[in-house]
Amino acid sequence: MAISTADYHHGNLRQSLLDASVALLDSEGLEALSLRRLAEQVGVSRQAPYHHFRDKQALLAAIGEQGFALLNQMLGRFTDDPAISLDERLYRAVMGYLNFALEHRALYRLMFGQTLWRSEQTRSDTDEFQRYAKDCFRQYVQLFDLLREAGELPPEENTLRLAQLLWAAMHGLAQLAADGLFVKRDDLAEIARYTLQRLR
């Protein structure tokens, strides 16, 4: 859908380009993404996107930042819900992560791939990208901290290491399920429950 000239002048072009980028990632993959293609999709000149992203790498970093912002917001709905137990919050946060990864596969691979994490440009110019990524991880650490404070974990338990172990398991499960290797999506809920039990 093309945006209007009014949209451009009111500063909405950047978000329109990001929205179009995520849609293109989901439908055609990273290889199809280019600033020229996005300009055509949103109905602006080929030079217009460069007012917001100096090159494709800057665009990808912004997409990754938005992806982590969305993931962080989604996780917060589970981790901050006082109406459910800590164990259930943790389980829902795990399933939320896995569902996000499988429903937005190309975006997920970009968020966690070498294209962004191995880029000097991304590390030096996009602090928000890493901040949102770390905020997502921190939510799991905080849940383990709450479980320890509630006496559900030993007082000497290293919650950082627990969260790292859980994140590694989630990332591995997401990749295997996405690739159709050894793990079926229908089994993820049971595997998630089992993993959390073993971590306790």
Backbone as JSON, one array per atom type, in Angstrom:
{
  "sequence": "MAISTADYHHGNLRQSLLDASVALLDSEGLEALSLRRLAEQVGVSRQAPYHHFRDKQALLAAIGEQGFALLNQMLGRFTDDPAISLDERLYRAVMGYLNFALEHRALYRLMFGQTLWRSEQTRSDTDEFQRYAKDCFRQYVQLFDLLREAGELPPEENTLRLAQLLWAAMHGLAQLAADGLFVKRDDLAEIARYTLQRLR",
  "N": [[0.85, -1.19, 0.0], [0.62, 2.17, -0.9], [1.98, 5.11, 0.59], [0.83, 8.4, 1.42], [1.72, 11.73, 0.22], [1.38, 13.43, 2.34], [1.74, 11.71, 4.5], [4.47, 11.25, 4.28], [5.57, 13.79, 4.79], [4.76, 14.15, 7.37], [6.38, 12.56, 8.78], [5.97, 9.81, 8.81], [7.09, 8.03, 7.1], [9.37, 6.5, 7.74], [8.42, 4.52, 9.56], [6.56, 3.32, 7.9], [8.22, 2.2, 5.98], [9.59, 0.36, 7.58], [7.49, -1.32, 8.37], [6.74, -2.34, 5.88], [9.08, -3.66, 5.29], [9.19, -5.77, 7.18], [6.95, -7.2, 6.39], [7.77, -7.95, 3.83], [9.99, -9.5, 4.46], [8.74, -11.64, 5.8], [7.25, -12.72, 3.71], [8.94, -13.13, 1.46], [11.6, -13.34, 2.23], [15.0, -12.5, 3.32], [16.69, -11.99, 1.13], [15.16, -10.71, -0.76], [14.89, -8.16, 0.08], [15.4, -4.74, -0.31], [16.36, -1.27, -0.45], [15.46, 0.06, -2.7], [13.39, -1.61, -3.59], [11.62, -1.37, -1.45], [10.99, 1.34, -1.59], [9.48, 1.37, -3.92], [7.33, -0.18, -3.07], [6.07, 1.33, -1.05], [5.49, 3.59, -2.39], [7.14, 5.88, -2.91], [9.88, 8.05, -3.92], [12.99, 6.67, -5.17], [15.08, 7.67, -3.72], [14.01, 8.55, -1.35], [13.91, 6.68, 0.93], [16.53, 6.86, 1.86], [16.7, 9.07, 3.41], [16.12, 8.22, 5.87], [17.44, 5.81, 6.35], [20.74, 5.12, 5.94], [21.88, 3.11, 4.45], [21.46, -0.33, 3.37], [22.26, -1.94, 5.51], [21.82, -0.32, 7.74], [19.07, -0.17, 7.63], [18.42, -2.88, 8.11], [19.35, -3.14, 10.73], [17.54, -1.46, 12.05], [15.18, -2.84, 11.57], [15.71, -5.18, 13.01], [15.86, -4.06, 15.57], [13.2, -3.21, 15.89], [11.97, -5.7, 15.82], [12.94, -6.9, 18.2], [11.83, -5.11, 20.0], [9.11, -5.66, 19.7], [9.08, -8.35, 20.5], [9.95, -8.06, 23.13], [7.86, -6.56, 24.23], [5.76, -8.39, 23.96], [6.66, -10.51, 25.61], [6.61, -9.21, 28.05], [3.91, -9.07, 28.65], [3.4, -11.57, 29.61], [5.35, -12.07, 31.63], [4.88, -10.08, 33.51], [2.41, -10.49, 34.61], [0.46, -10.55, 37.34], [-1.61, -12.21, 37.97], [-1.2, -14.85, 37.46], [0.75, -17.77, 38.3], [4.29, -17.81, 39.1], [5.65, -19.91, 37.86], [3.91, -20.47, 35.75], [4.02, -18.06, 34.38], [6.65, -18.13, 33.47], [6.57, -20.37, 31.81], [4.72, -19.49, 29.87], [6.13, -17.37, 28.83], [8.24, -18.71, 27.63], [6.86, -20.22, 25.66], [5.76, -18.11, 24.26], [8.04, -16.94, 23.15], [8.91, -19.05, 21.46], [6.71, -19.31, 19.71], [6.72, -16.78, 18.53], [9.17, -16.93, 17.16], [8.6, -18.9, 15.26], [6.44, -17.91, 13.87], [7.4, -15.66, 12.71], [9.66, -16.18, 10.97], [11.76, -15.36, 9.17], [12.29, -12.78, 10.12], [13.04, -13.42, 12.75], [15.39, -14.91, 12.28], [16.96, -12.91, 11.23], [17.14, -11.18, 13.45], [18.68, -12.68, 15.22], [20.89, -13.39, 13.81], [24.11, -13.5, 12.05], [24.25, -11.35, 10.34], [23.5, -9.04, 11.67], [24.63, -9.23, 14.31], [27.34, -9.64, 13.9], [28.19, -7.39, 12.7], [30.16, -4.54, 12.51], [29.2, -2.0, 12.1], [26.58, -2.15, 13.05], [27.02, -2.65, 15.78], [28.34, -0.33, 16.58], [26.7, 1.81, 15.88], [24.03, 1.38, 16.56], [22.7, 1.4, 19.31], [20.22, 0.97, 20.46], [19.26, -1.38, 19.34], [20.8, -3.46, 20.55], [20.11, -2.94, 23.18], [17.34, -3.5, 23.35], [17.45, -6.22, 22.74], [18.87, -7.23, 24.93], [17.1, -6.55, 26.94], [15.01, -8.32, 26.49], [16.2, -10.8, 27.16], [16.74, -10.26, 29.82], [14.29, -10.39, 31.06], [13.81, -13.08, 31.53], [15.83, -13.7, 33.34], [14.95, -12.15, 35.49], [12.55, -13.42, 36.16], [13.51, -15.89, 37.08], [14.92, -14.89, 39.25], [12.78, -14.04, 40.86], [11.58, -16.5, 41.39], [13.59, -17.67, 42.91], [13.61, -15.94, 45.12], [11.13, -16.55, 46.11], [11.54, -18.97, 47.21], [11.43, -21.12, 45.55], [13.61, -21.9, 44.19], [16.98, -22.9, 44.97], [18.8, -20.86, 47.32], [21.39, -20.31, 46.54], [21.36, -20.5, 43.83], [22.38, -19.75, 40.53], [20.97, -17.43, 38.77], [21.41, -16.08, 36.41], [22.92, -17.87, 34.87], [21.04, -19.91, 34.66], [19.09, -18.64, 33.12], [20.55, -18.23, 30.79], [20.98, -20.86, 30.0], [18.33, -21.67, 29.56], [17.63, -19.9, 27.49], [19.35, -20.77, 25.48], [18.29, -23.31, 25.05], [15.7, -22.63, 24.13], [16.3, -21.21, 21.8], [17.57, -23.19, 20.3], [15.46, -25.06, 20.05], [13.63, -23.52, 18.6], [14.97, -23.16, 16.17], [15.29, -25.82, 15.29], [12.61, -26.65, 15.08], [11.69, -24.86, 13.15], [13.18, -25.64, 10.96], [12.28, -28.17, 10.64], [13.52, -30.36, 11.82], [13.84, -33.09, 13.75], [12.19, -32.04, 15.76], [8.82, -31.44, 16.29], [6.34, -28.96, 15.76], [3.98, -29.31, 17.15], [4.82, -30.62, 19.39], [6.12, -28.82, 20.98], [5.06, -27.52, 23.26], [4.96, -29.55, 25.2], [7.68, -30.21, 25.32], [8.69, -27.79, 26.23], [7.57, -27.64, 28.83], [8.81, -29.87, 29.97], [11.51, -29.14, 29.79], [11.61, -26.9, 31.52], [10.97, -28.15, 33.92], [13.22, -29.77, 34.27], [15.16, -27.85, 34.61], [14.63, -27.02, 37.13]],
  "CA": [[0.0, 0.0, 0.0], [1.42, 3.38, -1.0], [1.66, 6.15, 1.55], [0.57, 9.67, 0.77], [2.73, 12.77, 0.43], [1.17, 13.93, 3.7], [2.4, 10.76, 5.41], [5.91, 11.47, 4.21], [5.94, 15.05, 5.43], [4.48, 14.07, 8.79], [7.36, 11.7, 9.41], [5.53, 8.42, 8.92], [7.73, 7.19, 6.09], [10.28, 5.53, 8.36], [7.66, 3.38, 10.07], [5.96, 2.63, 6.75], [9.29, 1.4, 5.39], [9.85, -0.77, 8.47], [6.36, -2.25, 8.27], [6.85, -3.01, 4.58], [10.24, -4.55, 5.36], [8.81, -6.97, 7.93], [6.03, -7.96, 5.53], [8.56, -8.53, 2.75], [10.78, -10.57, 5.07], [7.86, -12.78, 6.06], [6.72, -13.32, 2.48], [9.93, -13.48, 0.44], [12.92, -13.57, 2.8], [15.98, -11.41, 3.39], [17.29, -11.72, -0.17], [14.26, -9.85, -1.54], [14.8, -6.85, 0.71], [16.3, -3.67, -0.76], [15.76, 0.05, -0.29], [14.74, 0.37, -3.94], [12.14, -2.38, -3.59], [10.74, -0.79, -0.45], [10.5, 2.62, -2.12], [8.41, 1.05, -4.86], [6.17, -0.72, -2.36], [5.36, 2.36, -0.29], [5.09, 4.64, -3.32], [7.95, 7.09, -2.83], [11.03, 8.02, -4.82], [14.05, 5.75, -4.76], [15.97, 8.34, -2.78], [13.32, 8.87, -0.09], [14.31, 5.86, 2.08], [17.86, 7.22, 2.34], [16.56, 10.12, 4.42], [15.91, 7.54, 7.15], [18.4, 4.72, 6.47], [21.8, 5.5, 5.0], [22.13, 1.98, 3.57], [20.66, -1.51, 3.72], [22.62, -2.43, 6.84], [21.12, 0.51, 8.72], [17.67, -0.62, 7.58], [18.33, -4.18, 8.78], [19.49, -2.91, 12.17], [16.28, -0.89, 12.52], [14.2, -3.94, 11.56], [16.03, -6.01, 14.16], [15.45, -3.31, 16.76], [11.74, -3.28, 15.99], [11.63, -7.08, 16.16], [13.18, -7.11, 19.63], [10.85, -4.31, 20.73], [7.86, -6.42, 19.67], [9.26, -9.54, 21.34], [10.03, -7.6, 24.51], [6.51, -6.19, 24.63], [4.98, -9.61, 24.08], [7.12, -11.22, 26.8], [6.17, -8.46, 29.22], [2.51, -9.4, 28.96], [3.42, -12.82, 30.37], [6.21, -12.03, 32.81], [4.4, -9.09, 34.47], [1.01, -10.77, 34.95], [0.39, -11.05, 38.72], [-2.75, -13.11, 38.14], [-0.78, -16.23, 37.26], [1.91, -18.16, 39.1], [5.6, -17.57, 38.49], [5.94, -21.03, 36.96], [3.11, -20.31, 34.54], [4.57, -16.91, 33.65], [7.85, -18.58, 32.79], [6.15, -21.26, 30.72], [4.1, -18.7, 28.8], [7.2, -16.59, 28.2], [8.95, -19.64, 26.74], [6.01, -20.5, 24.51], [5.65, -16.88, 23.48], [9.28, -16.83, 22.38], [8.91, -20.06, 20.41], [5.69, -18.97, 18.72], [7.22, -15.62, 17.79], [10.22, -17.39, 16.24], [8.03, -19.71, 14.18], [5.49, -17.11, 13.1], [8.17, -14.61, 12.03], [10.92, -16.91, 10.83], [12.82, -14.56, 8.55], [12.61, -11.72, 11.07], [13.77, -14.05, 13.86], [16.74, -15.25, 11.83], [17.69, -11.65, 11.12], [17.37, -10.67, 14.8], [19.69, -13.47, 15.92], [21.88, -13.86, 12.85], [25.39, -12.83, 11.91], [24.09, -10.12, 9.58], [23.46, -7.93, 12.61], [25.5, -9.36, 15.48], [28.75, -9.61, 13.51], [28.41, -6.16, 11.95], [30.75, -3.46, 13.27], [28.31, -0.86, 11.96], [25.45, -2.33, 13.95], [27.46, -2.53, 17.16], [28.78, 1.02, 16.89], [25.72, 2.85, 15.55], [22.65, 1.06, 16.92], [22.64, 0.99, 20.71], [18.87, 0.53, 20.79], [19.13, -2.77, 18.91], [21.32, -4.33, 21.6], [19.37, -2.71, 24.42], [16.1, -4.27, 23.29], [17.8, -7.64, 22.79], [19.23, -7.55, 26.31], [15.89, -6.44, 27.75], [14.28, -9.59, 26.34], [16.88, -11.81, 27.97], [16.66, -9.89, 31.23], [12.99, -10.79, 31.62], [13.93, -14.46, 32.02], [16.63, -13.62, 34.56], [14.11, -11.61, 36.56], [11.61, -14.46, 36.6], [14.26, -16.83, 37.91], [15.18, -14.19, 40.52], [11.55, -14.09, 41.66], [11.42, -17.88, 41.84], [14.56, -17.88, 43.99], [13.13, -15.19, 46.28], [9.94, -17.24, 46.63], [11.95, -20.25, 47.75], [11.23, -22.18, 44.56], [14.95, -22.27, 43.74], [17.95, -22.79, 46.06], [19.29, -19.49, 47.46], [22.68, -20.15, 45.86], [21.18, -20.72, 42.4], [22.85, -18.69, 39.64], [19.83, -17.2, 37.87], [21.93, -15.68, 35.1], [23.28, -19.09, 34.13], [19.79, -20.6, 34.36], [18.46, -17.95, 31.99], [21.36, -18.52, 29.6], [20.69, -22.24, 29.61], [16.98, -21.69, 29.0], [17.65, -19.2, 26.2], [19.99, -21.67, 24.51], [17.32, -24.36, 24.72], [14.64, -22.04, 23.33], [16.84, -20.89, 20.48], [17.76, -24.45, 19.6], [14.14, -25.6, 19.71], [13.04, -22.7, 17.54], [15.67, -23.46, 14.92], [14.96, -27.19, 14.88], [11.21, -26.7, 14.66], [11.56, -24.1, 11.9], [13.8, -26.43, 9.89], [11.64, -29.49, 10.57], [14.52, -31.36, 12.2], [13.73, -33.8, 15.03], [11.22, -31.42, 16.65], [7.57, -31.02, 15.66], [5.75, -27.81, 16.45], [2.94, -29.8, 18.06], [5.45, -31.15, 20.6], [6.88, -27.78, 21.66], [4.51, -27.24, 24.59], [5.41, -30.62, 26.1], [9.13, -30.07, 25.48], [8.91, -26.62, 27.07], [7.26, -28.04, 30.21], [9.85, -30.8, 30.42], [12.75, -28.37, 29.95], [11.51, -26.1, 32.73], [11.04, -29.07, 35.05], [14.61, -30.21, 34.44], [15.94, -26.71, 35.09], [14.32, -26.82, 38.55]],
  "C": [[0.88, 1.24, 0.0], [1.01, 4.37, 0.08], [1.5, 7.46, 0.81], [1.72, 10.62, 1.0], [2.6, 13.34, 1.84], [1.83, 13.02, 4.72], [3.89, 11.02, 5.45], [6.3, 12.71, 5.0], [5.64, 15.03, 6.93], [5.37, 13.05, 9.49], [6.97, 10.26, 9.56], [6.26, 7.48, 7.97], [8.62, 6.13, 6.72], [9.52, 4.3, 8.85], [7.01, 2.61, 8.94], [6.99, 1.73, 6.08], [9.59, 0.18, 6.26], [8.73, -1.8, 8.4], [6.41, -3.03, 6.96], [8.01, -4.0, 4.58], [9.9, -5.85, 6.06], [7.88, -7.83, 7.08], [6.79, -8.65, 4.4], [9.44, -9.66, 3.27], [9.93, -11.82, 5.26], [7.45, -13.49, 4.78], [7.79, -13.83, 1.53], [11.34, -13.7, 0.98], [13.86, -12.39, 2.65], [16.52, -11.02, 2.02], [16.45, -10.75, -0.99], [14.26, -8.41, -1.06], [15.85, -5.89, 0.14], [15.59, -2.35, -0.59], [14.97, 0.45, -1.53], [13.39, -0.34, -3.97], [11.14, -1.78, -2.6], [10.16, 0.54, -0.92], [9.34, 2.39, -3.09], [7.15, 0.61, -4.13], [5.37, 0.35, -1.63], [5.03, 3.58, -1.14], [5.82, 5.95, -3.18], [9.12, 6.97, -3.79], [12.09, 7.07, -4.3], [14.99, 6.36, -3.73], [15.33, 8.57, -1.41], [13.75, 8.0, 1.09], [15.66, 6.25, 2.67], [17.83, 8.4, 3.31], [16.44, 9.5, 5.81], [16.92, 6.43, 7.4], [19.51, 4.96, 5.45], [22.16, 4.37, 4.04], [21.31, 0.79, 4.05], [20.99, -2.01, 5.11], [21.94, -1.62, 7.93], [19.64, 0.14, 8.77], [17.52, -1.94, 8.34], [18.45, -4.03, 10.29], [18.2, -2.36, 12.76], [15.18, -1.95, 12.55], [14.44, -4.85, 12.76], [15.63, -5.36, 15.47], [13.94, -3.39, 16.96], [11.29, -4.7, 16.37], [11.82, -7.36, 17.64], [12.21, -6.29, 20.48], [9.51, -5.05, 20.8], [7.95, -7.65, 20.58], [9.27, -9.15, 22.81], [8.65, -7.23, 25.05], [5.64, -7.42, 24.86], [5.37, -10.38, 25.35], [6.63, -10.53, 28.07], [4.75, -8.76, 29.62], [2.42, -10.69, 29.78], [4.17, -12.67, 31.69], [5.69, -11.08, 33.88], [2.97, -9.34, 34.94], [0.91, -11.34, 36.36], [-0.73, -12.05, 38.95], [-2.39, -14.57, 37.97], [0.5, -16.51, 38.03], [3.21, -17.86, 38.35], [5.95, -18.67, 37.5], [5.18, -20.87, 35.64], [3.58, -19.12, 33.72], [5.79, -17.34, 32.84], [7.5, -19.47, 31.61], [5.56, -20.45, 29.56], [5.14, -17.84, 28.09], [8.02, -17.46, 27.25], [8.13, -19.92, 25.49], [5.82, -19.27, 23.63], [6.86, -16.67, 22.59], [9.26, -17.8, 21.2], [7.89, -19.74, 19.32], [6.11, -17.76, 17.88], [8.24, -16.06, 16.75], [9.64, -18.12, 15.04], [7.05, -18.92, 13.31], [6.18, -15.99, 12.31], [9.58, -15.14, 11.76], [12.05, -16.07, 10.25], [13.25, -13.42, 9.47], [13.43, -12.27, 12.23], [15.21, -14.37, 13.47], [17.59, -13.99, 11.66], [18.07, -11.15, 12.51], [18.53, -11.39, 15.49], [20.84, -13.91, 15.02], [23.14, -13.01, 12.78], [25.28, -11.5, 11.17], [24.09, -8.9, 10.49], [24.5, -8.05, 13.72], [26.98, -9.34, 15.14], [29.1, -8.34, 12.74], [28.99, -5.08, 12.86], [29.85, -2.23, 13.24], [27.15, -0.96, 12.94], [25.87, -2.11, 15.4], [27.78, -1.09, 17.52], [27.68, 2.05, 16.76], [24.32, 2.58, 16.09], [22.59, 0.51, 18.34], [21.27, 0.42, 21.07], [18.66, -0.94, 20.43], [19.6, -3.71, 20.02], [20.56, -4.15, 22.91], [18.08, -3.52, 24.45], [16.38, -5.77, 23.39], [18.1, -8.06, 24.23], [18.02, -7.46, 27.25], [15.06, -7.72, 27.68], [14.89, -10.67, 27.22], [16.69, -11.54, 29.46], [15.33, -10.31, 31.86], [13.04, -12.22, 32.17], [14.77, -14.5, 33.3], [15.77, -13.16, 35.73], [13.09, -12.62, 37.06], [12.31, -15.5, 37.47], [14.62, -16.2, 39.25], [13.95, -14.26, 41.43], [11.29, -15.5, 42.19], [12.38, -18.19, 42.99], [14.1, -17.17, 45.26], [11.92, -15.87, 46.92], [10.27, -18.59, 47.22], [11.75, -21.42, 46.82], [12.55, -22.65, 43.95], [15.89, -22.14, 44.93], [18.51, -21.37, 46.13], [20.61, -19.24, 46.74], [22.57, -20.29, 44.34], [21.62, -19.5, 41.59], [21.77, -18.45, 38.58], [20.27, -16.73, 36.48], [22.24, -16.91, 34.26], [22.02, -19.9, 33.78], [19.12, -19.97, 33.14], [19.23, -18.18, 30.7], [21.09, -19.92, 29.08], [19.31, -22.34, 28.97], [16.95, -21.04, 27.63], [18.27, -20.09, 25.12], [19.03, -22.77, 24.08], [16.21, -23.82, 23.82], [15.12, -21.77, 21.91], [17.04, -22.16, 19.66], [16.44, -25.07, 19.17], [13.5, -24.84, 18.56], [13.66, -23.02, 16.19], [15.31, -24.84, 14.4], [13.53, -27.29, 14.37], [11.01, -25.98, 13.33], [12.1, -24.9, 10.72], [13.18, -27.81, 9.73], [12.57, -30.63, 10.92], [14.26, -31.86, 13.62], [12.64, -33.26, 15.97], [10.0, -30.99, 15.85], [6.97, -29.87, 16.46], [4.71, -28.26, 17.47], [3.52, -30.3, 19.38], [6.11, -30.07, 21.45], [6.37, -27.51, 23.07], [4.99, -28.29, 25.6], [6.91, -30.51, 26.36], [9.44, -28.89, 26.39], [8.65, -26.94, 28.54], [8.38, -28.92, 30.77], [11.16, -30.05, 30.69], [12.72, -27.57, 31.24], [11.55, -26.97, 33.98], [12.48, -29.49, 35.32], [15.5, -29.08, 34.95], [15.71, -26.46, 36.57], [14.96, -27.89, 39.4]]
}
